[in-house]
Coordinates of C-alpha atoms in Angstrom, one line a residue:
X1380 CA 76.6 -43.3 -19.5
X1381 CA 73.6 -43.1 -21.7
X1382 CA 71.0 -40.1 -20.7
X1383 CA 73.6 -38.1 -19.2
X1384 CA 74.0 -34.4 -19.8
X1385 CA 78.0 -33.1 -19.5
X1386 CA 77.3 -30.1 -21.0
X1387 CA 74.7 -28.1 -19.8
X1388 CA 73.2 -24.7 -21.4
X1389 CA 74.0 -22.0 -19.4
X1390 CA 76.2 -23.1 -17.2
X1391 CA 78.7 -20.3 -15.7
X1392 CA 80.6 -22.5 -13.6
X1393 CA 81.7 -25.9 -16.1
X1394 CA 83.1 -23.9 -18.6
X1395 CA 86.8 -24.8 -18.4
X1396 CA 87.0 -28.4 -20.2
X1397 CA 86.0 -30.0 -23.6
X1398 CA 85.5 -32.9 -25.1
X1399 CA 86.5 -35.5 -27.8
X1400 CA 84.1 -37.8 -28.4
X1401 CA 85.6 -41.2 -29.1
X1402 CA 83.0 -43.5 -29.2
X1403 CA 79.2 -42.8 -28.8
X1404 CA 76.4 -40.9 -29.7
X1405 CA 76.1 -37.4 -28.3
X1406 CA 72.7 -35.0 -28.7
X1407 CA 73.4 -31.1 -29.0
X1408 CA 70.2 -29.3 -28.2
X1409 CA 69.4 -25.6 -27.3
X1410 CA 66.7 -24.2 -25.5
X1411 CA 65.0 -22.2 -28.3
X1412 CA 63.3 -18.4 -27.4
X1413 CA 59.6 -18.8 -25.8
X1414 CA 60.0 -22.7 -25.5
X1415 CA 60.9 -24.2 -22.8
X1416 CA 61.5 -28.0 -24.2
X1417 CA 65.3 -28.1 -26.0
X1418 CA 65.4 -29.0 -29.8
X1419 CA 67.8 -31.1 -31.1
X1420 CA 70.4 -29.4 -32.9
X1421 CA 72.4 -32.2 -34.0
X1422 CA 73.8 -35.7 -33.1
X1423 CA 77.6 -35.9 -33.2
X1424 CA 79.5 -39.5 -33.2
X1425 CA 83.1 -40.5 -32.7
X1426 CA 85.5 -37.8 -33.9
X1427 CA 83.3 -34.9 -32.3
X1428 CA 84.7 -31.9 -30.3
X1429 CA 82.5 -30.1 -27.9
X1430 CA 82.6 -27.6 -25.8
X1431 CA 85.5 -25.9 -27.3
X1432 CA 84.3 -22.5 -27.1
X1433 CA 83.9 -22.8 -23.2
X1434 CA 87.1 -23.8 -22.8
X1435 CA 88.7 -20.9 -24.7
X1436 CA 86.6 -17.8 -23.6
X1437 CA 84.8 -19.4 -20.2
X1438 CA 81.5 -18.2 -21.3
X1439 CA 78.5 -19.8 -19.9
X1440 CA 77.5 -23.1 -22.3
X1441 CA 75.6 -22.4 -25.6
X1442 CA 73.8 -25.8 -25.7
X1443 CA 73.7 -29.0 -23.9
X1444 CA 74.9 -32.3 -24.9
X1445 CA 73.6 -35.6 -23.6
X1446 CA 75.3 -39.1 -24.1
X1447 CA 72.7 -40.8 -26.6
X1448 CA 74.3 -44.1 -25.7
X1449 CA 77.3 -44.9 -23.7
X1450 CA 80.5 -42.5 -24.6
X1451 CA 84.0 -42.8 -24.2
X1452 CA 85.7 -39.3 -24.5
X1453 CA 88.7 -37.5 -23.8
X1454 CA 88.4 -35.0 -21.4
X1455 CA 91.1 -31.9 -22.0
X1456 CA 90.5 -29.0 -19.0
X1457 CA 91.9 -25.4 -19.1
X1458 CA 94.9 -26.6 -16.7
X1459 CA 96.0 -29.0 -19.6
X1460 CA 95.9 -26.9 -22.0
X1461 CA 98.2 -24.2 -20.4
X1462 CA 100.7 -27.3 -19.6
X1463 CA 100.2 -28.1 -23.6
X1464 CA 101.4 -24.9 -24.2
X1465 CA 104.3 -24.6 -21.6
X1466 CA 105.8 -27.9 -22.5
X1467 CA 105.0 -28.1 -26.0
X1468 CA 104.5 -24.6 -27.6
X1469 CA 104.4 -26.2 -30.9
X1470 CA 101.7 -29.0 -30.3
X1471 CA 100.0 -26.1 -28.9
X1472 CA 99.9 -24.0 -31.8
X1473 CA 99.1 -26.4 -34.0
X1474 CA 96.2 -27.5 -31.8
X1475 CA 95.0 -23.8 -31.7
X1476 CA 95.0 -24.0 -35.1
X1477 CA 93.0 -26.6 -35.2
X1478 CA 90.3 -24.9 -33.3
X1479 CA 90.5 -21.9 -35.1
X1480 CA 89.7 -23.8 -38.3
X1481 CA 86.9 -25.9 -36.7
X1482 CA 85.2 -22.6 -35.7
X1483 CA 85.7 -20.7 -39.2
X1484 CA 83.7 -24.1 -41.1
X1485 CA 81.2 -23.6 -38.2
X1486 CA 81.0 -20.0 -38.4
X1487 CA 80.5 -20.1 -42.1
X1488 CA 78.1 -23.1 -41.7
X1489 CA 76.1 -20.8 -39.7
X1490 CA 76.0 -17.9 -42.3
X1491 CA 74.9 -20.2 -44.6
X1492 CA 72.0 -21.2 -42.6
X1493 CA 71.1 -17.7 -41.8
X1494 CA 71.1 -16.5 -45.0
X1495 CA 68.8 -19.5 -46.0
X1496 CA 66.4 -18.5 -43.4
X1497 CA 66.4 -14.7 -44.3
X1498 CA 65.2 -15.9 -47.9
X1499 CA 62.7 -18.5 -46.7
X1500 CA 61.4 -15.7 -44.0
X1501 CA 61.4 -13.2 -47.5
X1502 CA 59.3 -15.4 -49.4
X1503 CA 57.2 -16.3 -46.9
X1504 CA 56.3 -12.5 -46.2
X1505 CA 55.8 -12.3 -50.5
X1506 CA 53.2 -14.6 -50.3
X1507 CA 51.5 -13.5 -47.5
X1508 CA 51.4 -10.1 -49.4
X1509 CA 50.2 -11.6 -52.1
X1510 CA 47.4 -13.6 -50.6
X1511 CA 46.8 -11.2 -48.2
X1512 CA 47.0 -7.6 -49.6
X1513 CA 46.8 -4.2 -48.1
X1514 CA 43.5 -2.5 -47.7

């Protein structure tokens, strides 16, 4: 339902499902250092996979997500996965593979953002300098 929250930051013990979202609106947000509102990261729509990362390595939840209207997903848990993979080793792999691709275009998403921080953090310290220079 809308304004729920099935993924919550931090959370040690929910770890061992994710999601396909198949109709909906869905708001990531994180919990960003010395704040204590969450930012919105993004808003994902019908075609979205969440909490992926979870499911494979059980770590506690990076982010939360919270139905921004009603969503219909699919729900695949830990336990389904394994039977994916028992019955049908080769859906399984290719799934993995999947996975594995989704998280290399997110990892170098990422690095792309950082490294358009760094500079933006760089020129913002220049002009400081400049404005502000060093007795």
């Amino acid at each position: 339902r809308e304004g729920a929250v099935f993924i919550r930051e931090g959370d040690t013990e929910h770890t061992g499902y994710m999601v396909l979202v198949l109709d909906g609106e869905v708001t990531v947000e994180n919990i960003v250092v010395s704040r204590s509102e969450p930012v919105t990261v993004t808003v994902l729509g019908e075609g979205a996979v969440l909490g992926e990362m979870g499911l494979l390595d059980g770590s506690p939840r990076s982010v939360s997500c919270k139905a921004t209207s009603d969503v219909l997903c699919a729900v695949l848990t830990r336990a389904e996965l394994q039977r994916l993979f028992d019955q049908h080793p080769q859906v399984g792999i290719k799934f993995m593979t999947a996975l594995c691709i989704r998280s290399s275009d997110r990892l170098r998403d990422l690095t792309g953002k950082l490294r358009r921080y760094v500079r933006l953090t760089q020129t913002l310290q220049e002009e400081i300098d400049r404005l502000l220079p060093h007795r």
